[in-house]
Short mmCIF file of C-alpha atoms in Angstrom, two decimals:
data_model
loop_
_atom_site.label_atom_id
_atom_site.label_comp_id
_atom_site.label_asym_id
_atom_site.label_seq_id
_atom_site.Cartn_x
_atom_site.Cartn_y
_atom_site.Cartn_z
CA UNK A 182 -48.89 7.30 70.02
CA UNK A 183 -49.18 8.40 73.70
CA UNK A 184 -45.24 7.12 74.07
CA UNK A 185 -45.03 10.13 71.02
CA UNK A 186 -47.14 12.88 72.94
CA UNK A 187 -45.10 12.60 75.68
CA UNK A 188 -42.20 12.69 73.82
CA UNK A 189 -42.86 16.37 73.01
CA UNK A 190 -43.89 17.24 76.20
CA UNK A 191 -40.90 16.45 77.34
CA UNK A 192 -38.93 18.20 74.82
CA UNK A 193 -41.45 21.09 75.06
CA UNK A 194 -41.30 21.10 78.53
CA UNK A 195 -37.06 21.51 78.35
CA UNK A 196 -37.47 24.29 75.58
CA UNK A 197 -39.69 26.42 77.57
CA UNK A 198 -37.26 25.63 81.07
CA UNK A 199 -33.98 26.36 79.17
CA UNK A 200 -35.82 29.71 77.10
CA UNK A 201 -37.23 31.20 80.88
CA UNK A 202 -33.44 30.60 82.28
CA UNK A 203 -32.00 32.16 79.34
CA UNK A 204 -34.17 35.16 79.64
CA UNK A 205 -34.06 35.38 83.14
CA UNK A 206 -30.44 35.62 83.03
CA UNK A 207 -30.16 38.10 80.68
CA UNK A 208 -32.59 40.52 82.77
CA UNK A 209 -30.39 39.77 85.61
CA UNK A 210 -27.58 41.31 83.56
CA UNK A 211 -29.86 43.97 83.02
CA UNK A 212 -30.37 45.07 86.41
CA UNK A 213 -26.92 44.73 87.59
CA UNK A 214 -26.20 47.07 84.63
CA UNK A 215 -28.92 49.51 86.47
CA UNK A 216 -27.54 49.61 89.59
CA UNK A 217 -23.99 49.55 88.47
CA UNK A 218 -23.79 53.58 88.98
CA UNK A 219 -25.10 53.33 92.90
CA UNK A 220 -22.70 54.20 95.37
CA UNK A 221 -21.32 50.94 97.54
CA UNK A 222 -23.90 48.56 95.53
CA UNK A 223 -22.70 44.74 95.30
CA UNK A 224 -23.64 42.52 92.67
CA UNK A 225 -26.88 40.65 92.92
CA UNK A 226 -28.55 38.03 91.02
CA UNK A 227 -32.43 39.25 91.44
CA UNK A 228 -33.58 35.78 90.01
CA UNK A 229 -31.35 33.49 91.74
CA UNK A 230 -30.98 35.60 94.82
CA UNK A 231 -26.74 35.16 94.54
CA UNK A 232 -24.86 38.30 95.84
CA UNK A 233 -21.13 39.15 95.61
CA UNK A 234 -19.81 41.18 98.33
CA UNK A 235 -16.69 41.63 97.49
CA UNK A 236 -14.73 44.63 97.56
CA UNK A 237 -15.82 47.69 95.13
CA UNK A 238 -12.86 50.30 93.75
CA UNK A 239 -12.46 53.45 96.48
CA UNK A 240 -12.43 56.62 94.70
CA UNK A 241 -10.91 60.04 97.13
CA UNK A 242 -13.59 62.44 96.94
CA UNK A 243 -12.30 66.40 96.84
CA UNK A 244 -15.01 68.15 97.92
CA UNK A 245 -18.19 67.97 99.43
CA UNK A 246 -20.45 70.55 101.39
CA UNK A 247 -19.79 72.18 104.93
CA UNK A 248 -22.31 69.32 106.39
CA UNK A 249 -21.58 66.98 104.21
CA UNK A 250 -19.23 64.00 104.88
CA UNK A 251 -18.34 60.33 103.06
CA UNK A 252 -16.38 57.47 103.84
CA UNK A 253 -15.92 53.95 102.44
CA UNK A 254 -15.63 50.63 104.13
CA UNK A 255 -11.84 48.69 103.74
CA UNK A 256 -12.87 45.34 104.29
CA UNK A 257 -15.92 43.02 105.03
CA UNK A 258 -18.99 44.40 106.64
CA UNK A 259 -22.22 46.93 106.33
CA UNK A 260 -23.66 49.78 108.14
CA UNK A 261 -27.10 49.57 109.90
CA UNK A 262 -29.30 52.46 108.85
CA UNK A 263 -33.43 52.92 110.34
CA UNK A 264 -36.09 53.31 108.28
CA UNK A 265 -37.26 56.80 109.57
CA UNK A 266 -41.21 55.69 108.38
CA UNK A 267 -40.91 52.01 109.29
CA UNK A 268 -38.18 51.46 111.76
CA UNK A 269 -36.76 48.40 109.79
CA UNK A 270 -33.40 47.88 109.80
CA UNK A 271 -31.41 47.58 106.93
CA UNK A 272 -27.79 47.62 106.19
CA UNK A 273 -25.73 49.43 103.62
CA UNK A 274 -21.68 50.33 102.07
CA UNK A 275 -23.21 53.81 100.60
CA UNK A 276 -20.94 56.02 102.74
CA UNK A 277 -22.47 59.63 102.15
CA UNK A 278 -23.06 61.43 105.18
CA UNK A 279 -25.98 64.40 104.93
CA UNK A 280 -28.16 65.41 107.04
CA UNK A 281 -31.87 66.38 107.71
CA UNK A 282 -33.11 69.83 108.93
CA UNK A 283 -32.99 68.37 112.22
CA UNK A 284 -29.05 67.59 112.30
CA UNK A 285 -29.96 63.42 111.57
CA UNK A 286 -27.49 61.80 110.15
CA UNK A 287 -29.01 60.04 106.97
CA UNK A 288 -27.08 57.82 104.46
CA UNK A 289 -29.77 57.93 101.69
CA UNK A 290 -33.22 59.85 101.98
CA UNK A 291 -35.32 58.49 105.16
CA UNK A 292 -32.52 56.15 106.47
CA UNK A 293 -30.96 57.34 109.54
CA UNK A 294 -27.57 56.46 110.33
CA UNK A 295 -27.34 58.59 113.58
CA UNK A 296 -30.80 59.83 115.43
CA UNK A 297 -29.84 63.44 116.99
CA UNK A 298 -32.39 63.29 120.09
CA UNK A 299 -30.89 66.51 121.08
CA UNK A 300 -31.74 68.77 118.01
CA UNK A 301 -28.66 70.32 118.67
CA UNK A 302 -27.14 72.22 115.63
CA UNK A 303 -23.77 70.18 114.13
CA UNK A 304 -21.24 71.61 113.17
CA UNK A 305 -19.06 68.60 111.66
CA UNK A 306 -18.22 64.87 112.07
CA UNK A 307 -15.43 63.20 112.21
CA UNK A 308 -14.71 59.57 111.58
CA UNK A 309 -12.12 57.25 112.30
CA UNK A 310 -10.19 54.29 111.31
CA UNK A 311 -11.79 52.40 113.80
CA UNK A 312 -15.19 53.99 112.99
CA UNK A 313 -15.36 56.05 115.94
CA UNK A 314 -17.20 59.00 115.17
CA UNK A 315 -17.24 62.09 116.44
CA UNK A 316 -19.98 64.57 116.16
CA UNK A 317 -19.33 68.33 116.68
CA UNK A 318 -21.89 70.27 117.69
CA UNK A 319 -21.93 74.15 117.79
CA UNK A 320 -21.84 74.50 121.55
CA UNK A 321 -18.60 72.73 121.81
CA UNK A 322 -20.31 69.41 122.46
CA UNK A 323 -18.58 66.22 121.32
CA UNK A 324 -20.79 63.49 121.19
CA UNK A 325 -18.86 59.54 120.00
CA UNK A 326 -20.37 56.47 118.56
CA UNK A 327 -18.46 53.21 117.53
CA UNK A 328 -19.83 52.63 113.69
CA UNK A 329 -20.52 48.89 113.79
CA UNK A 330 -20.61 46.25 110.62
CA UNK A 331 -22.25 43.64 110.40
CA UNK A 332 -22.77 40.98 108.08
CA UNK A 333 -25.55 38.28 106.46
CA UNK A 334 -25.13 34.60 108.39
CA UNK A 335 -24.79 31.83 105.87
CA UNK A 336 -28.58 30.83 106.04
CA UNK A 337 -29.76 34.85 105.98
CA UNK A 338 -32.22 36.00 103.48
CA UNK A 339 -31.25 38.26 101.40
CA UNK A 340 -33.54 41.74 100.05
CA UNK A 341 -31.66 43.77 97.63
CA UNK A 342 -33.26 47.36 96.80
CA UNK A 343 -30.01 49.20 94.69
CA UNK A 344 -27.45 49.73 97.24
CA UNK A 345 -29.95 49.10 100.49
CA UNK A 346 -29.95 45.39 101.54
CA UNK A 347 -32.26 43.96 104.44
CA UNK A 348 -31.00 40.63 105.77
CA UNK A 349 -33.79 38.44 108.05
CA UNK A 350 -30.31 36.96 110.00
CA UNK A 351 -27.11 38.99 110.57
CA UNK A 352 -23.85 38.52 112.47
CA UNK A 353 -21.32 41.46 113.98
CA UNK A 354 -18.12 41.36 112.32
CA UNK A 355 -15.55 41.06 115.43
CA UNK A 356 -12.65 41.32 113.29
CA UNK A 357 -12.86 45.53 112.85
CA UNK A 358 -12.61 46.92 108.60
CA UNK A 359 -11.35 50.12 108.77
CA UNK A 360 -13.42 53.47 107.60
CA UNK A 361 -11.44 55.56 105.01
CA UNK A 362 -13.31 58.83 105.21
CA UNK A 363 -12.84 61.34 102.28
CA UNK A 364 -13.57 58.10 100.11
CA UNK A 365 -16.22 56.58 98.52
CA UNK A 366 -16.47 52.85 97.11
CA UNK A 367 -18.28 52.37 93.92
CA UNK A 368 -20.00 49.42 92.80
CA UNK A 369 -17.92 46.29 91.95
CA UNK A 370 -20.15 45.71 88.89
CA UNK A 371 -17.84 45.26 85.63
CA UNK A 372 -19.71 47.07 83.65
CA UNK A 373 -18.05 45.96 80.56
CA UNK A 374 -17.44 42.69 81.50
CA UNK A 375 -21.25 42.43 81.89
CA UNK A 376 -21.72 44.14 78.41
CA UNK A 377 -19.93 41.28 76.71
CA UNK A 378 -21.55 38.75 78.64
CA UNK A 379 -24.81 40.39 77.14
CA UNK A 380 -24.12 40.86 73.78
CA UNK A 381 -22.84 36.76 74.49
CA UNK A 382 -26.55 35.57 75.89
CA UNK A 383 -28.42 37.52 72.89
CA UNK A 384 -26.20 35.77 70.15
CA UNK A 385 -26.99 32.07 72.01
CA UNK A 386 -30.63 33.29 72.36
CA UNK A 387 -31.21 33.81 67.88
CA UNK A 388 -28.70 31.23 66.90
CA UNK A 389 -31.33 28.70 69.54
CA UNK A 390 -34.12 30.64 67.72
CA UNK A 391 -35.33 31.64 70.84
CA UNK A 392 -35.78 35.51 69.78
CA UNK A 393 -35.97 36.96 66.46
CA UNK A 394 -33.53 38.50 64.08
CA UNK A 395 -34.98 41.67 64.52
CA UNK A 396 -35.24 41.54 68.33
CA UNK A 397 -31.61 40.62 68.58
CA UNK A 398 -30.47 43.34 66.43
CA UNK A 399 -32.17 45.62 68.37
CA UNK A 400 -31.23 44.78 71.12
CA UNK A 401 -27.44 44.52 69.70
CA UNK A 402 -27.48 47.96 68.84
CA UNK A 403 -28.56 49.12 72.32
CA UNK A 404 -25.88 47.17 73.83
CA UNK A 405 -23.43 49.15 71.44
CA UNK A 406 -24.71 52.20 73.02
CA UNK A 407 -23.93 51.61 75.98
CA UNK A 408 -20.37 50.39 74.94
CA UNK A 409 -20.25 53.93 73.69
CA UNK A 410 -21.88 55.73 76.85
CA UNK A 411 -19.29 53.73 79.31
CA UNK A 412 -16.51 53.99 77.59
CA UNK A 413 -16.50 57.97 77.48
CA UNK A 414 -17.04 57.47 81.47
CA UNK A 415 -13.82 55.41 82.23
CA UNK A 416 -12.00 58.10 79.59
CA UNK A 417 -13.59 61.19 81.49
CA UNK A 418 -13.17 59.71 84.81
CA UNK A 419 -16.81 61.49 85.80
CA UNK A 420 -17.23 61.34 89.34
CA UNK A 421 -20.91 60.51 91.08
CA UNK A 422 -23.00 63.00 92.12
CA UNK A 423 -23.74 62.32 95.90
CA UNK A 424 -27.08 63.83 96.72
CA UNK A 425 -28.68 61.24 93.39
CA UNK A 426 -26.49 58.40 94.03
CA UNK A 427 -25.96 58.24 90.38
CA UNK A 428 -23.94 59.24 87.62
CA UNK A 429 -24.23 63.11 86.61
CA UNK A 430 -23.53 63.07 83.44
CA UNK A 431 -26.16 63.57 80.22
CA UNK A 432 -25.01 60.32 78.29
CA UNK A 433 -25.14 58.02 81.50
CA UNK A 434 -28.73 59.40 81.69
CA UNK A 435 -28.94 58.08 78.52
CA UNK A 436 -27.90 55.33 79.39
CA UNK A 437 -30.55 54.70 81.79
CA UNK A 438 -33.01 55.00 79.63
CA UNK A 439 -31.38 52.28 77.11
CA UNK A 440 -31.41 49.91 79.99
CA UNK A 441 -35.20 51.11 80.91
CA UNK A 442 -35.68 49.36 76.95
CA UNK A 443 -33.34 47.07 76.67
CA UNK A 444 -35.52 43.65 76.40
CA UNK A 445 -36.73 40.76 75.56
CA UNK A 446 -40.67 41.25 75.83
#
């Protein structure tokens, strides 16, 4: 009898392990899908804590404001921006340059990547290959900076917040990426690749009886939305819109709000 009981503990036990990975792993595809718009964003595993830093697709930007500037990272490496309220570092690929009212240079909202101690009007910036920059400032002033990367060590923790990474253990990268300025890299997320791999995890999760009919045909038919919705973006071609870091576009707001309902609960 108690040889039985344990029996289906045990079995219990396995169903309940293997239903949380299952369901962990498809809200992991989830929230790549979420951050899959975000400029220079890498793919990350929130449960298992796995990134992939590989290389995202560089897109040639055509126009951006008179104080505006944007440039993507060739190679290995991230930027170190300040938190203007903290002072934490953190480190980041999302190459758009704007700027405060007093002539900071910020990469996203209250993230400095340059702190202009002079409150000197700018004028422009200009940035290398090697990732010196230049800053131009209406009195004829050139100030330089060498743009540094830098990159997690093997044992770093990782902290992923969309395209904004902090890293408790980092390492300069000696070997110099160039800066292609004028470009921006998108995220390496395959989008459709990760659709598939969806649809995939909710047809193992009702044939194991782990969800219901019902929940995976909802569910089914969101994915097909989206199908739909990122499609018409690769056929369009619709650019990002900088100052959001996101997609401009009415259906890939839609979008978001699929993946805001797409689950499992």
């Amino acid at each position: 009898m108690i040889k039985k009981k344990l029996s289906f503990i045990f079995i219990f036990m396995n169903f309940i392990f293997a239903y949380t990975q299952e369901i962990d792993y498809f809200h992991s595809l989830v929230d790549q899908l979420k951050y899959s718009d975000i400029i220079g964003y890498k793919l990350y595993d929130f449960n298992k804590g796995n990134s992939d830093f590989s290389q995202g697709e560089l897109f040639k930007v055509s126009k951006t404001k008179k104080l505006e500037s944007v440039f993507a990272i060739l190679g290995d490496g991230f930027v170190k921006i300040k938190s203007v309220s903290t002072g934490e570092d953190y480190y980041t690929r999302s190459g758009f340059i704007f700027f405060d009212e007093k002539y900071n240079l910020l990469l996203m909202p209250g993230f400095e990547l340059f702190h202009n101690d002079t409150n000197k009007t700018i004028e422009k910036i200009d940035i290398s290959r090697s990732g010196i920059m230049r800053i131009f400032f209406v009195d004829d002033e050139i100030f330089e900076i060498q743009l540094k990367l830098y990159k997690p060590t093997q044992t770093s923790k990782i902290k992923c917040d969309g395209n904004r990474y902090s890293f408790s253990e980092v390492q300069e990268i000696t070997k110099q990426s160039e800066f292609i300025q004028g470009f921006l890299e998108i995220s390496n997320v395959d989008r459709m690749g990760v659709l598939i791999e969806l649809q995939n995890v909710l047809l193992k999760l009702v044939e194991k009886k782990m969800i219901s009919q019902e929940v995976y045909q909802y569910d089914l038919l969101l994915c097909e939305e989206l199908f739909y919705i990122y499609l018409r973006y690769l056929e369009e071609e619709l650019l990002i819109s900088f100052p959001e870091q996101t997609i401009n576009n009415q259906e890939l707001i839609y979008a978001k709000e699929i993946l805001q309902r797409l689950t499992l609960e």
